[in-house]
PDB file of C-alpha atoms and ligand atoms in Angstrom:
ATOM      1  CA  MET A   1     -24.676  -4.869  20.651  1.00 60.00           C
ATOM      2  CA  PRO A   2     -22.833  -5.246  17.684  1.00 82.00           C
ATOM      3  CA  ARG A   3     -19.370  -4.326  17.288  1.00 93.00           C
ATOM      4  CA  THR A   4     -19.090  -1.573  15.669  1.00 95.00           C
ATOM      5  CA  LYS A   5     -16.027   0.307  13.812  1.00 95.00           C
ATOM      6  CA  ILE A   6     -13.407   3.285  15.833  1.00 95.00           C
ATOM      7  CA  ASP A   7     -13.143   6.082  13.719  1.00 92.00           C
ATOM      8  CA  ILE A   8      -8.833   6.898  15.016  1.00 94.00           C
ATOM      9  CA  ALA A   9      -6.871   9.107  13.272  1.00 90.00           C
ATOM     10  CA  ASN A  10      -3.911   7.448  11.946  1.00 89.00           C
ATOM     11  CA  LEU A  11      -4.562   4.354  11.982  1.00 96.00           C
ATOM     12  CA  PRO A  12      -3.099   1.840   9.531  1.00 97.00           C
ATOM     13  CA  SER A  13      -5.003  -1.113   7.807  1.00 97.00           C
ATOM     14  CA  VAL A  14      -2.821  -3.533   9.702  1.00 98.00           C
ATOM     15  CA  VAL A  15      -4.473  -2.471  13.190  1.00 98.00           C
ATOM     16  CA  THR A  16      -8.523  -2.848  12.963  1.00 97.00           C
ATOM     17  CA  ALA A  17     -10.522  -0.574  16.489  1.00 98.00           C
ATOM     18  CA  GLU A  18     -13.632  -2.052  17.408  1.00 98.00           C
ATOM     19  CA  ARG A  19     -15.911  -1.236  20.143  1.00 98.00           C
ATOM     20  CA  ASP A  20     -19.252  -2.961  21.880  1.00 97.00           C
ATOM     21  CA  GLY A  21     -20.563  -0.168  24.613  1.00 97.00           C
ATOM     22  CA  GLU A  22     -17.534   0.567  27.281  1.00 97.00           C
ATOM     23  CA  ILE A  23     -15.441  -2.179  25.445  1.00 98.00           C
ATOM     24  CA  GLY A  24     -12.808  -1.480  23.224  1.00 98.00           C
ATOM     25  CA  PHE A  25     -11.119  -3.999  20.566  1.00 98.00           C
ATOM     26  CA  LEU A  26      -7.719  -3.631  19.013  1.00 98.00           C
ATOM     27  CA  ARG A  27      -7.127  -6.557  16.457  1.00 98.00           C
ATOM     28  CA  LEU A  28      -3.029  -6.968  14.672  1.00 98.00           C
ATOM     29  CA  SER A  29      -4.517  -7.329  11.432  1.00 98.00           C
ATOM     30  CA  ARG A  30      -1.230  -8.637   9.088  1.00 98.00           C
ATOM     31  CA  PRO A  31      -2.085 -12.489   9.306  1.00 98.00           C
ATOM     32  CA  GLU A  32      -0.313 -13.039   6.102  1.00 98.00           C
ATOM     33  CA  LYS A  33       2.672 -12.061   8.246  1.00 98.00           C
ATOM     34  CA  ARG A  34       1.436 -14.131  11.397  1.00 98.00           C
ATOM     35  CA  ASN A  35       1.283 -10.283  13.122  1.00 98.00           C
ATOM     36  CA  ALA A  36       4.962  -9.899  12.960  1.00 98.00           C
ATOM     37  CA  LEU A  37       5.696  -6.362  14.398  1.00 98.00           C
ATOM     38  CA  ASN A  38       6.855  -3.853  11.701  1.00 97.00           C
ATOM     39  CA  ASP A  39       7.228  -0.295  12.224  1.00 96.00           C
ATOM     40  CA  THR A  40       3.605   1.041  10.847  1.00 98.00           C
ATOM     41  CA  LEU A  41       1.833  -2.091  13.447  1.00 98.00           C
ATOM     42  CA  VAL A  42       3.407  -0.620  15.990  1.00 98.00           C
ATOM     43  CA  LEU A  43       2.777   2.813  15.583  1.00 97.00           C
ATOM     44  CA  GLY A  44      -1.213   1.633  14.946  1.00 98.00           C
ATOM     45  CA  ILE A  45      -0.786   0.638  18.400  1.00 98.00           C
ATOM     46  CA  GLU A  46       0.247   3.727  19.355  1.00 98.00           C
ATOM     47  CA  ALA A  47      -2.633   5.871  17.811  1.00 97.00           C
ATOM     48  CA  TYR A  48      -5.158   3.514  18.647  1.00 98.00           C
ATOM     49  CA  PHE A  49      -4.389   3.977  22.265  1.00 98.00           C
ATOM     50  CA  ALA A  50      -4.285   8.102  21.646  1.00 97.00           C
ATOM     51  CA  GLY A  51      -7.308   7.970  19.907  1.00 96.00           C
ATOM     52  CA  LEU A  52      -9.257   5.949  22.081  1.00 97.00           C
ATOM     53  CA  PRO A  53     -12.454   7.249  23.073  1.00 96.00           C
ATOM     54  CA  ASN A  54     -12.666   8.839  26.480  1.00 96.00           C
ATOM     55  CA  ASP A  55     -15.928   6.411  27.136  1.00 97.00           C
ATOM     56  CA  ILE A  56     -13.646   3.205  26.435  1.00 98.00           C
ATOM     57  CA  ARG A  57     -13.592   1.553  30.163  1.00 98.00           C
ATOM     58  CA  ALA A  58     -11.827  -1.352  28.800  1.00 98.00           C
ATOM     59  CA  VAL A  59      -9.671  -2.425  25.976  1.00 98.00           C
ATOM     60  CA  VAL A  60      -9.340  -6.289  24.497  1.00 98.00           C
ATOM     61  CA  LEU A  61      -6.200  -6.859  22.383  1.00 98.00           C
ATOM     62  CA  THR A  62      -6.347  -9.668  19.687  1.00 98.00           C
ATOM     63  CA  GLY A  63      -4.762 -10.904  16.922  1.00 98.00           C
ATOM     64  CA  ASP A  64      -5.928 -12.210  13.334  1.00 98.00           C
ATOM     65  CA  GLY A  65      -5.585 -15.544  11.925  1.00 98.00           C
ATOM     66  CA  ASP A  66      -3.373 -18.347  13.509  1.00 98.00           C
ATOM     67  CA  HIS A  67      -1.220 -16.823  15.571  1.00 98.00           C
ATOM     68  CA  PHE A  68      -1.203 -13.680  18.067  1.00 98.00           C
ATOM     69  CA  SER A  69       2.128 -13.016  17.048  1.00 98.00           C
ATOM     70  CA  ALA A  70       5.535 -13.954  15.588  1.00 98.00           C
ATOM     71  CA  GLY A  71       7.546 -10.938  17.298  1.00 98.00           C
ATOM     72  CA  LEU A  72       9.722  -8.481  15.565  1.00 97.00           C
ATOM     73  CA  ASP A  73       9.485  -7.797  11.833  1.00 97.00           C
ATOM     74  CA  LEU A  74      12.842  -9.540  11.170  1.00 95.00           C
ATOM     75  CA  SER A  75      13.245  -7.581   7.689  1.00 94.00           C
ATOM     76  CA  GLU A  76      12.892  -4.406   8.942  1.00 90.00           C
ATOM     77  CA  LEU A  77      16.155  -5.142  11.386  1.00 85.00           C
ATOM     78  CA  THR A  78      18.576  -6.193   8.007  1.00 83.00           C
ATOM     79  CA  VAL A  79      18.332  -2.333   6.948  1.00 80.00           C
ATOM     80  CA  ARG A  80      18.892  -0.575  10.317  1.00 85.00           C
ATOM     81  CA  ASN A  81      22.167   0.451  11.456  1.00 91.00           C
ATOM     82  CA  THR A  82      23.534   0.186  15.241  1.00 93.00           C
ATOM     83  CA  VAL A  83      21.489   3.677  15.956  1.00 94.00           C
ATOM     84  CA  GLU A  84      18.734   3.321  14.464  1.00 93.00           C
ATOM     85  CA  SER A  85      17.980  -0.161  16.364  1.00 93.00           C
ATOM     86  CA  VAL A  86      18.525   1.798  19.670  1.00 95.00           C
ATOM     87  CA  HIS A  87      15.647   4.475  18.427  1.00 95.00           C
ATOM     88  CA  HIS A  88      13.565   1.631  16.955  1.00 95.00           C
ATOM     89  CA  SER A  89      13.614  -0.218  20.689  1.00 96.00           C
ATOM     90  CA  ARG A  90      13.191   3.386  22.288  1.00 97.00           C
ATOM     91  CA  ASN A  91      10.258   3.280  20.204  1.00 97.00           C
ATOM     92  CA  TRP A  92       8.916  -0.059  21.052  1.00 98.00           C
ATOM     93  CA  HIS A  93       9.075   1.166  24.615  1.00 98.00           C
ATOM     94  CA  ARG A  94       7.406   3.974  24.598  1.00 98.00           C
ATOM     95  CA  VAL A  95       4.269   2.948  22.735  1.00 98.00           C
ATOM     96  CA  PHE A  96       3.754  -0.046  25.383  1.00 98.00           C
ATOM     97  CA  ASP A  97       4.450   2.036  27.935  1.00 98.00           C
ATOM     98  CA  GLN A  98       1.835   4.118  26.668  1.00 98.00           C
ATOM     99  CA  PHE A  99      -0.529   1.775  27.419  1.00 98.00           C
ATOM    100  CA  GLU A 100       0.577  -0.462  30.249  1.00 98.00           C
ATOM    101  CA  PHE A 101       0.583   2.915  31.852  1.00 98.00           C
ATOM    102  CA  GLY A 102      -2.417   4.083  29.860  1.00 98.00           C
ATOM    103  CA  LYS A 103      -6.374   4.972  30.915  1.00 96.00           C
ATOM    104  CA  VAL A 104      -7.717   1.840  30.627  1.00 98.00           C
ATOM    105  CA  PRO A 105      -6.644  -2.010  31.438  1.00 98.00           C
ATOM    106  CA  VAL A 106      -6.043  -4.022  28.656  1.00 98.00           C
ATOM    107  CA  ILE A 107      -6.792  -7.592  27.966  1.00 98.00           C
ATOM    108  CA  ALA A 108      -4.868 -10.144  25.898  1.00 99.00           C
ATOM    109  CA  VAL A 109      -6.199 -13.103  24.207  1.00 99.00           C
ATOM    110  CA  LEU A 110      -3.336 -15.204  23.252  1.00 99.00           C
ATOM    111  CA  HIS A 111      -3.695 -18.056  20.483  1.00 98.00           C
ATOM    112  CA  GLY A 112      -0.587 -19.765  18.329  1.00 98.00           C
ATOM    113  CA  ALA A 113       3.290 -18.185  18.269  1.00 98.00           C
ATOM    114  CA  VAL A 114       3.346 -15.897  21.139  1.00 98.00           C
ATOM    115  CA  VAL A 115       7.063 -14.929  20.480  1.00 98.00           C
ATOM    116  CA  GLY A 116       9.781 -12.316  20.765  1.00 98.00           C
ATOM    117  CA  GLY A 117       8.075  -9.114  20.628  1.00 98.00           C
ATOM    118  CA  GLY A 118       4.895 -10.790  20.423  1.00 98.00           C
ATOM    119  CA  LEU A 119       5.751 -11.999  24.261  1.00 98.00           C
ATOM    120  CA  GLU A 120       6.886  -8.499  24.777  1.00 98.00           C
ATOM    121  CA  LEU A 121       4.176  -6.906  23.564  1.00 98.00           C
ATOM    122  CA  ALA A 122       1.627  -9.583  25.837  1.00 98.00           C
ATOM    123  CA  SER A 123       3.691  -9.067  28.965  1.00 98.00           C
ATOM    124  CA  ALA A 124       2.931  -4.788  28.406  1.00 98.00           C
ATOM    125  CA  CYS A 125      -0.885  -5.775  28.825  1.00 98.00           C
ATOM    126  CA  HIS A 126      -2.248  -6.105  32.397  1.00 98.00           C
ATOM    127  CA  VAL A 127      -4.325  -9.578  32.235  1.00 98.00           C
ATOM    128  CA  ARG A 128      -3.256 -12.204  29.298  1.00 99.00           C
ATOM    129  CA  VAL A 129      -6.135 -15.230  28.235  1.00 99.00           C
ATOM    130  CA  ALA A 130      -4.270 -17.710  26.177  1.00 99.00           C
ATOM    131  CA  GLU A 131      -6.421 -20.471  24.728  1.00 99.00           C
ATOM    132  CA  ARG A 132      -4.896 -23.950  24.444  1.00 98.00           C
ATOM    133  CA  SER A 133      -2.750 -23.531  20.690  1.00 98.00           C
ATOM    134  CA  ALA A 134      -0.809 -20.706  22.257  1.00 98.00           C
ATOM    135  CA  TYR A 135       2.924 -21.141  22.862  1.00 98.00           C
ATOM    136  CA  TYR A 136       5.861 -19.083  23.834  1.00 98.00           C
ATOM    137  CA  ALA A 137       9.616 -18.354  23.031  1.00 98.00           C
ATOM    138  CA  LEU A 138      12.135 -16.106  22.965  1.00 98.00           C
ATOM    139  CA  PRO A 139      13.783 -17.069  19.464  1.00 97.00           C
ATOM    140  CA  GLU A 140      15.724 -13.767  20.017  1.00 94.00           C
ATOM    141  CA  GLY A 141      18.894 -16.188  20.582  1.00 91.00           C
ATOM    142  CA  VAL A 142      18.574 -18.151  17.699  1.00 92.00           C
ATOM    143  CA  ARG A 143      18.529 -15.289  15.417  1.00 94.00           C
ATOM    144  CA  GLY A 144      21.600 -13.696  17.282  1.00 93.00           C
ATOM    145  CA  ILE A 145      19.660 -10.673  18.365  1.00 94.00           C
ATOM    146  CA  TYR A 146      18.258  -9.616  21.723  1.00 96.00           C
ATOM    147  CA  VAL A 147      14.669  -8.319  23.124  1.00 97.00           C
ATOM    148  CA  GLY A 148      14.516  -4.852  22.485  1.00 97.00           C
ATOM    149  CA  GLY A 149      10.696  -4.292  23.327  1.00 98.00           C
ATOM    150  CA  GLY A 150      11.094  -3.737  27.156  1.00 98.00           C
ATOM    151  CA  GLY A 151      11.225  -7.787  27.092  1.00 98.00           C
ATOM    152  CA  SER A 152      13.937  -7.605  29.970  1.00 97.00           C
ATOM    153  CA  VAL A 153      12.169  -5.513  32.139  1.00 97.00           C
ATOM    154  CA  ARG A 154       8.622  -7.450  32.214  1.00 98.00           C
ATOM    155  CA  ILE A 155       9.216 -10.705  31.133  1.00 98.00           C
ATOM    156  CA  PRO A 156      11.551 -11.725  34.729  1.00 98.00           C
ATOM    157  CA  ARG A 157       8.894 -10.093  36.682  1.00 97.00           C
ATOM    158  CA  LEU A 158       6.423 -12.761  35.486  1.00 97.00           C
ATOM    159  CA  ILE A 159       8.099 -15.729  35.307  1.00 98.00           C
ATOM    160  CA  GLY A 160      11.818 -14.880  36.931  1.00 97.00           C
ATOM    161  CA  ALA A 161      15.334 -13.487  35.253  1.00 98.00           C
ATOM    162  CA  SER A 162      16.312 -17.930  35.367  1.00 98.00           C
ATOM    163  CA  ARG A 163      13.587 -18.980  33.547  1.00 98.00           C
ATOM    164  CA  MET A 164      13.792 -16.439  30.749  1.00 98.00           C
ATOM    165  CA  MET A 165      17.867 -17.241  30.660  1.00 97.00           C
ATOM    166  CA  ASP A 166      16.844 -20.526  29.830  1.00 97.00           C
ATOM    167  CA  MET A 167      14.627 -19.772  27.005  1.00 97.00           C
ATOM    168  CA  MET A 168      16.690 -17.529  25.130  1.00 97.00           C
ATOM    169  CA  LEU A 169      19.742 -19.216  25.318  1.00 97.00           C
ATOM    170  CA  THR A 170      18.332 -22.531  24.813  1.00 96.00           C
ATOM    171  CA  GLY A 171      15.275 -21.587  22.512  1.00 96.00           C
ATOM    172  CA  ARG A 172      13.137 -23.604  24.608  1.00 97.00           C
ATOM    173  CA  THR A 173       9.471 -22.897  24.189  1.00 98.00           C
ATOM    174  CA  TYR A 174       6.662 -23.363  26.401  1.00 98.00           C
ATOM    175  CA  GLY A 175       2.916 -24.090  25.728  1.00 98.00           C
ATOM    176  CA  ALA A 176      -0.136 -23.146  27.023  1.00 98.00           C
ATOM    177  CA  GLU A 177      -0.608 -24.929  30.403  1.00 98.00           C
ATOM    178  CA  ASP A 178       3.270 -24.615  31.595  1.00 98.00           C
ATOM    179  CA  GLY A 179       2.997 -20.801  30.585  1.00 98.00           C
ATOM    180  CA  LEU A 180      -0.498 -20.297  32.876  1.00 98.00           C
ATOM    181  CA  SER A 181       1.368 -22.472  35.814  1.00 98.00           C
ATOM    182  CA  MET A 182       4.511 -20.202  35.542  1.00 97.00           C
ATOM    183  CA  GLY A 183       2.243 -17.041  35.058  1.00 97.00           C
ATOM    184  CA  LEU A 184       3.135 -15.903  31.241  1.00 98.00           C
ATOM    185  CA  SER A 185      -0.791 -16.047  30.970  1.00 98.00           C
ATOM    186  CA  HIS A 186      -3.525 -15.548  33.576  1.00 98.00           C
ATOM    187  CA  TYR A 187      -6.397 -17.817  32.190  1.00 98.00           C
ATOM    188  CA  LEU A 188      -6.082 -20.700  30.164  1.00 98.00           C
ATOM    189  CA  VAL A 189      -9.367 -21.740  27.762  1.00 98.00           C
ATOM    190  CA  GLU A 190     -10.447 -24.053  25.000  1.00 98.00           C
ATOM    191  CA  ASN A 191      -9.285 -22.750  21.435  1.00 98.00           C
ATOM    192  CA  GLY A 192     -11.416 -20.463  19.833  1.00 98.00           C
ATOM    193  CA  ALA A 193     -13.148 -19.205  23.522  1.00 98.00           C
ATOM    194  CA  GLY A 194     -10.208 -16.688  24.044  1.00 98.00           C
ATOM    195  CA  LEU A 195     -12.709 -13.722  23.181  1.00 98.00           C
ATOM    196  CA  GLU A 196     -15.783 -14.278  25.360  1.00 98.00           C
ATOM    197  CA  LYS A 197     -13.564 -14.505  28.385  1.00 98.00           C
ATOM    198  CA  ALA A 198     -11.624 -11.939  27.496  1.00 98.00           C
ATOM    199  CA  VAL A 199     -14.710  -9.571  27.262  1.00 98.00           C
ATOM    200  CA  GLU A 200     -16.505 -11.452  30.582  1.00 98.00           C
ATOM    201  CA  LEU A 201     -13.001  -9.718  32.355  1.00 98.00           C
ATOM    202  CA  ALA A 202     -13.213  -6.370  30.274  1.00 98.00           C
ATOM    203  CA  LYS A 203     -16.669  -6.205  31.186  1.00 98.00           C
ATOM    204  CA  ARG A 204     -15.524  -6.741  35.374  1.00 97.00           C
ATOM    205  CA  CYS A 205     -12.328  -4.148  34.713  1.00 98.00           C
ATOM    206  CA  ALA A 206     -15.013  -1.975  33.360  1.00 98.00           C
ATOM    207  CA  ALA A 207     -17.303  -2.057  36.457  1.00 96.00           C
ATOM    208  CA  ASN A 208     -14.261  -0.860  39.010  1.00 96.00           C
ATOM    209  CA  THR A 209     -14.610   2.605  39.396  1.00 95.00           C
ATOM    210  CA  PRO A 210     -11.510   4.761  37.184  1.00 94.00           C
ATOM    211  CA  MET A 211      -9.728   5.942  39.975  1.00 94.00           C
ATOM    212  CA  THR A 212      -9.304   1.889  41.645  1.00 95.00           C
ATOM    213  CA  ASN A 213      -7.852   0.960  38.046  1.00 97.00           C
ATOM    214  CA  TYR A 214      -5.614   3.933  37.999  1.00 96.00           C
ATOM    215  CA  ALA A 215      -4.190   2.752  41.271  1.00 96.00           C
ATOM    216  CA  VAL A 216      -4.574  -0.949  40.423  1.00 97.00           C
ATOM    217  CA  MET A 217      -2.144   0.016  36.927  1.00 98.00           C
ATOM    218  CA  HIS A 218      -0.080   2.849  37.981  1.00 98.00           C
ATOM    219  CA  ALA A 219       0.485   2.969  41.732  1.00 97.00           C
ATOM    220  CA  LEU A 220       0.551  -1.091  42.298  1.00 97.00           C
ATOM    221  CA  PRO A 221       3.565  -2.154  39.859  1.00 96.00           C
ATOM    222  CA  ARG A 222       6.099   1.056  40.855  1.00 96.00           C
ATOM    223  CA  ILE A 223       5.157   0.417  44.751  1.00 97.00           C
ATOM    224  CA  ALA A 224       6.574  -3.466  43.655  1.00 94.00           C
ATOM    225  CA  ASP A 225      10.011  -1.629  41.933  1.00 94.00           C
ATOM    226  CA  ILE A 226      10.615   0.614  45.025  1.00 96.00           C
ATOM    227  CA  ASP A 227      11.555   0.074  48.695  1.00 97.00           C
ATOM    228  CA  ARG A 228       9.340  -0.552  51.426  1.00 97.00           C
ATOM    229  CA  PRO A 229       8.819   2.937  53.249  1.00 98.00           C
ATOM    230  CA  GLY A 230       8.208   4.450  49.423  1.00 98.00           C
ATOM    231  CA  GLY A 231       5.856   1.591  49.102  1.00 98.00           C
ATOM    232  CA  TYR A 232       3.954   2.033  51.981  1.00 98.00           C
ATOM    233  CA  MET A 233       3.806   5.815  51.672  1.00 98.00           C
ATOM    234  CA  MET A 234       2.234   5.507  48.032  1.00 97.00           C
ATOM    235  CA  GLU A 235       0.031   2.902  49.282  1.00 97.00           C
ATOM    236  CA  ALA A 236      -1.390   5.086  52.297  1.00 97.00           C
ATOM    237  CA  LEU A 237      -2.084   7.797  49.371  1.00 97.00           C
ATOM    238  CA  MET A 238      -3.670   5.304  46.898  1.00 96.00           C
ATOM    239  CA  ALA A 239      -5.857   3.748  49.341  1.00 96.00           C
ATOM    240  CA  ALA A 240      -6.632   7.537  51.057  1.00 95.00           C
ATOM    241  CA  ILE A 241      -7.422   8.636  47.432  1.00 95.00           C
ATOM    242  CA  SER A 242      -9.511   5.895  45.967  1.00 94.00           C
ATOM    243  CA  SER A 243     -11.675   5.466  49.168  1.00 93.00           C
ATOM    244  CA  GLY A 244     -12.684   9.221  49.112  1.00 91.00           C
ATOM    245  CA  SER A 245     -14.369   9.351  45.905  1.00 89.00           C
ATOM    246  CA  GLU A 246     -17.651   9.580  45.320  1.00 91.00           C
ATOM    247  CA  GLU A 247     -18.251   6.871  43.765  1.00 92.00           C
ATOM    248  CA  ALA A 248     -16.116   4.541  46.348  1.00 93.00           C
ATOM    249  CA  GLN A 249     -18.122   5.582  49.189  1.00 94.00           C
ATOM    250  CA  ALA A 250     -21.851   5.109  47.276  1.00 94.00           C
ATOM    251  CA  ARG A 251     -20.199   1.226  46.855  1.00 94.00           C
ATOM    252  CA  LEU A 252     -19.467   1.066  50.354  1.00 94.00           C
ATOM    253  CA  LYS A 253     -22.914   2.430  51.210  1.00 94.00           C
ATOM    254  CA  ASP A 254     -24.491  -0.212  48.982  1.00 94.00           C
ATOM    255  CA  PHE A 255     -22.339  -3.001  50.660  1.00 94.00           C
ATOM    256  CA  LEU A 256     -23.314  -1.994  54.306  1.00 94.00           C
ATOM    257  CA  GLU A 257     -27.024  -1.654  53.553  1.00 95.00           C
ATOM    258  CA  LYS A 258     -27.229  -5.127  51.251  1.00 96.00           C
ATOM    259  CA  ARG A 259     -27.500  -4.138  48.238  1.00 95.00           C
ATOM    260  CA  ALA A 260     -24.328  -5.025  46.973  1.00 94.00           C
ATOM    261  CA  PRO A 261     -22.627  -8.702  46.119  1.00 91.00           C
ATOM    262  CA  LYS A 262     -20.602 -10.606  48.538  1.00 93.00           C
ATOM    263  CA  ALA A 263     -17.042 -11.761  47.962  1.00 93.00           C
ATOM    264  CA  LEU A 264     -17.288 -15.243  47.357  1.00 94.00           C
ATOM    265  CA  HIS A 265     -15.580 -18.235  45.988  1.00 92.00           C
ATOM    266  CA  LYS A 266     -17.942 -19.531  43.560  1.00 85.00           C
ATOM    267  CA  GLY A 267     -15.556 -22.884  42.427  1.00 73.00           C
TER     268      GLY A 267
HETATM  269  C1  1HE B   1       8.125 -13.515   9.221  1.00 81.03           C
HETATM  270  C2  1HE B   1       8.045 -12.851  10.541  1.00 81.03           C
HETATM  271  C3  1HE B   1       8.694 -12.323  11.308  1.00 81.03           C
HETATM  272  C4  1HE B   1       6.495 -14.928   9.837  1.00 81.03           C
HETATM  273  N1  1HE B   1       9.494 -11.484  10.952  1.00 81.03           N
HETATM  274  N2  1HE B   1       8.297 -11.913   8.609  1.00 81.03           N
HETATM  275  N3  1HE B   1      10.536 -13.877  15.959  1.00 81.03           N
HETATM  276  C5  1HE B   1      11.066 -15.031  15.148  1.00 81.03           C
HETATM  277  O1  1HE B   1      11.786 -15.687  14.937  1.00 81.03           O
HETATM  278  C6  1HE B   1       9.572 -16.025  14.930  1.00 81.03           C
HETATM  279  C7  1HE B   1       9.813 -16.196  12.897  1.00 81.03           C
HETATM  280  N4  1HE B   1       8.344 -16.879  12.640  1.00 81.03           N
HETATM  281  C8  1HE B   1       8.304 -18.396  12.533  1.00 81.03           C
HETATM  282  O2  1HE B   1       8.846 -19.040  13.119  1.00 81.03           O
HETATM  283  C9  1HE B   1       6.970 -18.450  12.012  1.00 81.03           C
HETATM  284  O3  1HE B   1       6.431 -17.535  10.848  1.00 81.03           O
HETATM  285  C10 1HE B   1       5.830 -19.034  12.953  1.00 81.03           C
HETATM  286  C11 1HE B   1       6.369 -20.006  13.815  1.00 81.03           C
HETATM  287  C12 1HE B   1       5.514 -18.046  13.573  1.00 81.03           C
HETATM  288  C13 1HE B   1       4.357 -19.430  11.973  1.00 81.03           C
HETATM  289  O4  1HE B   1       5.111 -20.410  10.936  1.00 81.03           O
HETATM  290  P1  1HE B   1       4.058 -20.645   9.731  1.00 81.03           P
HETATM  291  O5  1HE B   1       4.642 -21.821   9.029  1.00 81.03           O
HETATM  292  O6  1HE B   1       2.865 -20.442  10.189  1.00 81.03           O
HETATM  293  O7  1HE B   1       4.033 -18.969   8.807  1.00 81.03           O
HETATM  294  P2  1HE B   1       5.188 -18.726   7.777  1.00 81.03           P
HETATM  295  O8  1HE B   1       5.543 -19.768   6.535  1.00 81.03           O
HETATM  296  O9  1HE B   1       6.865 -19.123   8.723  1.00 81.03           O
HETATM  297  O10 1HE B   1       5.422 -17.222   7.598  1.00 81.03           O
HETATM  298  C14 1HE B   1       3.904 -16.773   7.127  1.00 81.03           C
HETATM  299  C15 1HE B   1       4.883 -15.327   6.208  1.00 81.03           C
HETATM  300  O11 1HE B   1       4.876 -14.409   7.346  1.00 81.03           O
HETATM  301  C16 1HE B   1       6.384 -15.633   5.595  1.00 81.03           C
HETATM  302  O12 1HE B   1       6.528 -14.245   4.680  1.00 81.03           O
HETATM  303  P3  1HE B   1       5.909 -14.529   3.343  1.00 81.03           P
HETATM  304  O13 1HE B   1       6.272 -13.552   2.549  1.00 81.03           O
HETATM  305  O14 1HE B   1       7.167 -16.162   3.099  1.00 81.03           O
HETATM  306  O15 1HE B   1       4.771 -15.507   3.255  1.00 81.03           O
HETATM  307  C17 1HE B   1       7.638 -15.324   6.784  1.00 81.03           C
HETATM  308  O16 1HE B   1       8.336 -14.905   5.816  1.00 81.03           O
HETATM  309  C18 1HE B   1       6.525 -14.283   7.296  1.00 81.03           C
HETATM  310  N5  1HE B   1       7.192 -14.492   8.987  1.00 81.03           N
HETATM  311  N6  1HE B   1       7.048 -14.402  10.804  1.00 81.03           N
HETATM  312  C19 1HE B   1       9.431 -11.387   9.580  1.00 81.03           C
HETATM  313  N7  1HE B   1       9.068 -12.351  12.900  1.00 81.03           N
HETATM  314  C20 1HE B   1      12.386  -5.480  20.208  1.00 81.03           C
HETATM  315  S1  1HE B   1      12.789  -7.097  19.697  1.00 81.03           S
HETATM  316  C21 1HE B   1      11.742  -8.298  19.382  1.00 81.03           C
HETATM  317  C22 1HE B   1      13.136  -9.366  18.697  1.00 81.03           C
HETATM  318  C23 1HE B   1      12.431 -10.658  18.280  1.00 81.03           C
HETATM  319  O17 1HE B   1      11.017 -10.490  18.154  1.00 81.03           O
HETATM  320  S2  1HE B   1      13.083 -11.674  17.930  1.00 81.03           S
HETATM  321  C24 1HE B   1      11.551 -12.817  17.507  1.00 81.03           C
HETATM  322  C25 1HE B   1      11.211 -12.996  15.898  1.00 81.03           C
END
């Protein structure tokens, strides 16, 4: 099925919304500024997820042009005072949380610069596919600023606070292969192959029961943040709720009656 535009209210032109069946596509469409995240673009991301049709089961996020995103639009920083900067950062927190703890898994395709706020955006996605051209940096240190899009919360959970400290203090960059082994991406593919891989993964996510996806997206990261007894309790509740659904019961029956695929490793 060809991709079609999705009609979403208040979507600015720097964001492109499309769909192909139950997969939604969100494209950062500001390539002339290397997809630098200005207020319009961040609010466009918010509008996209707020207006996503209910029958979309997974989203693929990409950046137009040669780079995923050059991070915060630095031209906006020079016109904000301190309190406006706090509100600006809190705004990013709200928008990124909205989809990280949203309804559907988001698979990001990373290429070229994935830097500063671009890396913060990528780290809020559930699965990251990197093309070989992708590289990662946190140039905030060099620019005399600090991460503000949830980077200090999310990135240490991927690579550890110590590595993030080095990136920010020394301006160190990592290429796509290192990014894969460090946990910045989950998959590494050749240049130009990211979208196809992301769609394949999105289709697999979309085939899960909505309850399982909800548990993985909402309960798993929260369990990782809390104490063991609380974690065990939340896990037990999620396990009971998800296995009790009609859809889960039907899938279990399919396996027991030999109609479902086995969990084999294909290498
Ligand atoms: C920008 C931005 C931007 C490009 N804000 N305008 N992020 C950074 O420190 C990275 C800054 N960007 C770069 O280092 C380079 O642009 C790239 C390596 C990503 C790409 O280089 P290149 O040679 O392909 O493009 P360019 O010529 O540098 O940029 C093209 C245009 O985009 C140019 O504008 P023009 O009007 O002169 O054509 C650039 O000024 C513009 N541009 N990146 C504004 N970031 C919530 S807190 C998060 C804090 C951060 O993200 S800090 C990290 C910011």
